[in-house]
Amino acid sequence: MRALRLLRVVKLARHWKAFQDILHALINSMVDISSFSVLLFLFLFIFALLGMEIFAYSVFFDAEGEAVFGKTNIQEAFERGDTMTWPRENFNNVFSSLLTVFIVVVAEDWNQVMYLYVRALSEDGSFGRNLAQLYFICLFVLGNTIMLALFTALLLKSQDEDIEALTEKIAA
């Protein structure tokens, strides 16, 4: 019942004109960034599918928490009957892959994820290591710097326009 007390804000919006204007500005900004949100989701989805193609089932952890890399090492561990788990940030299915890509884009300990998969693909040679490095660097630079920076700039621009219109209304 205490959570329903938050609905008092809606009641407050009916009586407070400036609060109605702020809510209206917020809704208008959400409409403006909806198309960019679709573009951001497509970017994340494409990199998630690419990550699934490159990194799926390439890293497992054994019972002691040690990483097991390489197809032959993983096959031998499974044949021995070892208990194997995959890392939290993995590319084994679409949801986990989207989550891992999102973690990299928002820069939440993304270098740990990169190093784990670079080490995993290093077992296959220098091409795998270079491919993993290129993937994560491109994902981080394009995702964090360009996509999220543009998303934030678009959001702030629409908020700034709405705030200017509100201040003109209040001043008048």
Tab-separated table of C-alpha atoms in Angstrom:
chain	number	residue	atom	x	y	z
A	1	MET	CA	0.000	0.000	0.000
A	2	ARG	CA	2.897	2.350	0.649
A	3	ALA	CA	3.969	2.063	-2.957
A	4	LEU	CA	0.560	3.333	-4.047
A	5	ARG	CA	1.254	6.564	-2.197
A	6	LEU	CA	3.569	7.458	-5.068
A	7	LEU	CA	0.477	7.963	-7.190
A	8	ARG	CA	-0.110	11.178	-5.248
A	9	VAL	CA	2.274	12.760	-7.743
A	10	VAL	CA	-0.345	12.222	-10.452
A	11	LYS	CA	-2.902	13.959	-8.288
A	12	LEU	CA	-0.449	16.801	-7.753
A	13	ALA	CA	0.007	17.155	-11.533
A	14	ARG	CA	-3.692	17.900	-11.984
A	15	HIS	CA	-3.505	20.947	-9.741
A	16	TRP	CA	-0.010	22.285	-10.408
A	17	LYS	CA	0.320	23.904	-13.871
A	18	ALA	CA	4.140	24.156	-13.879
A	19	PHE	CA	4.396	20.452	-13.016
A	20	GLN	CA	2.056	19.652	-15.924
A	21	ASP	CA	4.336	21.613	-18.236
A	22	ILE	CA	7.388	19.713	-16.995
A	23	LEU	CA	5.664	16.365	-17.545
A	24	HIS	CA	4.565	17.468	-21.006
A	25	ALA	CA	8.150	18.451	-21.870
A	26	LEU	CA	9.388	15.081	-20.651
A	27	ILE	CA	6.858	13.227	-22.803
A	28	ASN	CA	7.785	15.343	-25.859
A	29	SER	CA	11.465	14.539	-25.397
A	30	MET	CA	10.684	10.824	-25.193
A	31	VAL	CA	8.850	11.022	-28.509
A	32	ASP	CA	11.853	12.780	-30.083
A	33	ILE	CA	14.357	10.157	-29.005
A	34	SER	CA	12.240	7.095	-29.838
A	35	SER	CA	13.651	6.713	-33.355
A	36	PHE	CA	17.181	7.057	-32.042
A	37	SER	CA	16.407	4.417	-29.408
A	38	VAL	CA	15.464	2.011	-32.192
A	39	LEU	CA	18.764	2.773	-33.919
A	40	LEU	CA	20.651	2.153	-30.677
A	41	PHE	CA	18.857	-1.174	-30.160
A	42	LEU	CA	19.695	-2.261	-33.728
A	43	PHE	CA	23.349	-1.370	-33.114
A	44	LEU	CA	23.386	-3.438	-29.911
A	45	PHE	CA	21.559	-6.325	-31.591
A	46	ILE	CA	23.965	-6.448	-34.550
A	47	PHE	CA	26.999	-6.494	-32.266
A	48	ALA	CA	25.312	-9.117	-30.067
A	49	LEU	CA	24.775	-11.408	-33.057
A	50	LEU	CA	28.328	-10.819	-34.249
A	51	GLY	CA	29.609	-11.622	-30.765
A	52	MET	CA	27.565	-14.822	-30.716
A	53	GLU	CA	29.130	-15.831	-34.013
A	54	ILE	CA	32.671	-15.186	-32.803
A	55	PHE	CA	32.650	-16.011	-29.064
A	56	ALA	CA	29.795	-18.464	-28.356
A	57	TYR	CA	30.817	-21.295	-26.003
A	58	SER	CA	34.514	-20.376	-26.150
A	59	VAL	CA	34.969	-19.841	-22.384
A	60	PHE	CA	33.978	-22.049	-19.476
A	61	PHE	CA	34.925	-22.086	-15.812
A	62	ASP	CA	35.729	-25.301	-13.965
A	63	ALA	CA	34.681	-26.141	-10.413
A	64	GLU	CA	37.626	-24.197	-8.934
A	65	GLY	CA	36.732	-21.072	-10.908
A	66	GLU	CA	39.625	-21.359	-13.349
A	67	ALA	CA	38.931	-20.397	-16.951
A	68	VAL	CA	39.109	-23.145	-19.562
A	69	PHE	CA	39.880	-21.951	-23.090
A	70	GLY	CA	40.134	-23.668	-26.455
A	71	LYS	CA	37.911	-26.287	-28.047
A	72	THR	CA	40.169	-29.212	-27.228
A	73	ASN	CA	40.568	-28.209	-23.566
A	74	ILE	CA	36.815	-27.732	-23.192
A	75	GLN	CA	36.079	-31.079	-24.878
A	76	GLU	CA	38.591	-32.879	-22.650
A	77	ALA	CA	37.075	-31.314	-19.530
A	78	PHE	CA	33.573	-32.390	-20.550
A	79	GLU	CA	34.786	-35.912	-21.379
A	80	ARG	CA	36.340	-36.178	-17.912
A	81	GLY	CA	32.964	-35.206	-16.472
A	82	ASP	CA	34.155	-31.954	-14.914
A	83	THR	CA	31.499	-29.496	-13.810
A	84	MET	CA	31.719	-26.568	-16.169
A	85	THR	CA	29.900	-23.222	-16.059
A	86	TRP	CA	30.132	-20.278	-18.391
A	87	PRO	CA	30.903	-16.738	-17.267
A	88	ARG	CA	28.168	-14.266	-16.432
A	89	GLU	CA	29.112	-12.086	-19.398
A	90	ASN	CA	28.846	-14.524	-22.276
A	91	PHE	CA	27.726	-14.762	-25.869
A	92	ASN	CA	25.988	-18.135	-25.631
A	93	ASN	CA	22.431	-16.924	-26.306
A	94	VAL	CA	20.790	-13.752	-27.556
A	95	PHE	CA	19.776	-12.368	-24.161
A	96	SER	CA	23.190	-12.941	-22.576
A	97	SER	CA	24.870	-11.557	-25.651
A	98	LEU	CA	22.735	-8.387	-25.583
A	99	LEU	CA	23.506	-7.986	-21.899
A	100	THR	CA	27.235	-8.436	-22.476
A	101	VAL	CA	27.221	-5.920	-25.328
A	102	PHE	CA	25.332	-3.454	-23.136
A	103	ILE	CA	27.910	-3.921	-20.363
A	104	VAL	CA	30.694	-3.123	-22.805
A	105	VAL	CA	28.902	-0.097	-24.268
A	106	VAL	CA	28.229	1.494	-20.892
A	107	ALA	CA	31.848	0.732	-19.871
A	108	GLU	CA	30.976	-1.300	-16.782
A	109	ASP	CA	34.244	-3.241	-16.314
A	110	TRP	CA	34.314	-3.876	-20.045
A	111	ASN	CA	38.060	-4.520	-20.117
A	112	GLN	CA	37.612	-7.647	-17.969
A	113	VAL	CA	35.148	-9.033	-20.509
A	114	MET	CA	37.493	-8.130	-23.353
A	115	TYR	CA	40.535	-9.765	-21.712
A	116	LEU	CA	38.583	-12.941	-20.999
A	117	TYR	CA	37.551	-13.396	-24.624
A	118	VAL	CA	40.900	-12.234	-26.011
A	119	ARG	CA	42.544	-14.955	-23.918
A	120	ALA	CA	39.953	-17.448	-25.138
A	121	LEU	CA	40.557	-16.723	-28.797
A	122	SER	CA	44.336	-16.522	-28.314
A	123	GLU	CA	44.246	-20.309	-28.017
A	124	ASP	CA	43.384	-20.405	-31.734
A	125	GLY	CA	46.321	-18.176	-32.712
A	126	SER	CA	47.099	-14.528	-33.249
A	127	PHE	CA	44.230	-14.042	-35.712
A	128	GLY	CA	41.685	-14.913	-33.030
A	129	ARG	CA	43.346	-12.574	-30.545
A	130	ASN	CA	43.398	-9.715	-33.054
A	131	LEU	CA	39.779	-10.382	-34.025
A	132	ALA	CA	38.654	-10.281	-30.390
A	133	GLN	CA	40.589	-7.067	-29.743
A	134	LEU	CA	39.160	-5.440	-32.866
A	135	TYR	CA	35.606	-6.483	-31.927
A	136	PHE	CA	35.744	-5.088	-28.401
A	137	ILE	CA	37.565	-1.877	-29.315
A	138	CYS	CA	35.099	-1.158	-32.141
A	139	LEU	CA	32.163	-1.987	-29.887
A	140	PHE	CA	33.412	0.266	-27.110
A	141	VAL	CA	34.370	3.215	-29.326
A	142	LEU	CA	31.299	3.101	-31.556
A	143	GLY	CA	28.888	2.214	-28.796
A	144	ASN	CA	30.077	4.356	-25.948
A	145	THR	CA	31.544	7.360	-27.664
A	146	ILE	CA	29.255	7.753	-30.625
A	147	MET	CA	25.911	6.106	-29.888
A	148	LEU	CA	25.520	6.943	-26.194
A	149	ALA	CA	27.049	10.397	-26.596
A	150	LEU	CA	24.617	11.195	-29.417
A	151	PHE	CA	21.757	9.743	-27.390
A	152	THR	CA	22.637	11.947	-24.429
A	153	ALA	CA	23.118	15.020	-26.618
A	154	LEU	CA	19.746	14.496	-28.290
A	155	LEU	CA	18.050	14.058	-24.942
A	156	LEU	CA	19.684	17.168	-23.484
A	157	LYS	CA	18.887	19.205	-26.602
A	158	SER	CA	15.189	18.395	-26.454
A	159	GLN	CA	15.129	19.008	-22.697
A	160	ASP	CA	16.849	22.358	-23.199
A	161	GLU	CA	14.299	23.428	-25.817
A	162	ASP	CA	11.437	22.403	-23.557
A	163	ILE	CA	12.935	24.194	-20.570
A	164	GLU	CA	13.375	27.394	-22.600
A	165	ALA	CA	9.728	27.220	-23.651
A	166	LEU	CA	8.691	26.673	-20.033
A	167	THR	CA	10.698	29.624	-18.765
A	168	GLU	CA	9.142	31.853	-21.423
A	169	LYS	CA	5.672	30.687	-20.322
A	170	ILE	CA	6.436	31.283	-16.675
A	171	ALA	CA	7.963	34.725	-17.367
A	172	ALA	CA	4.941	35.785	-19.418
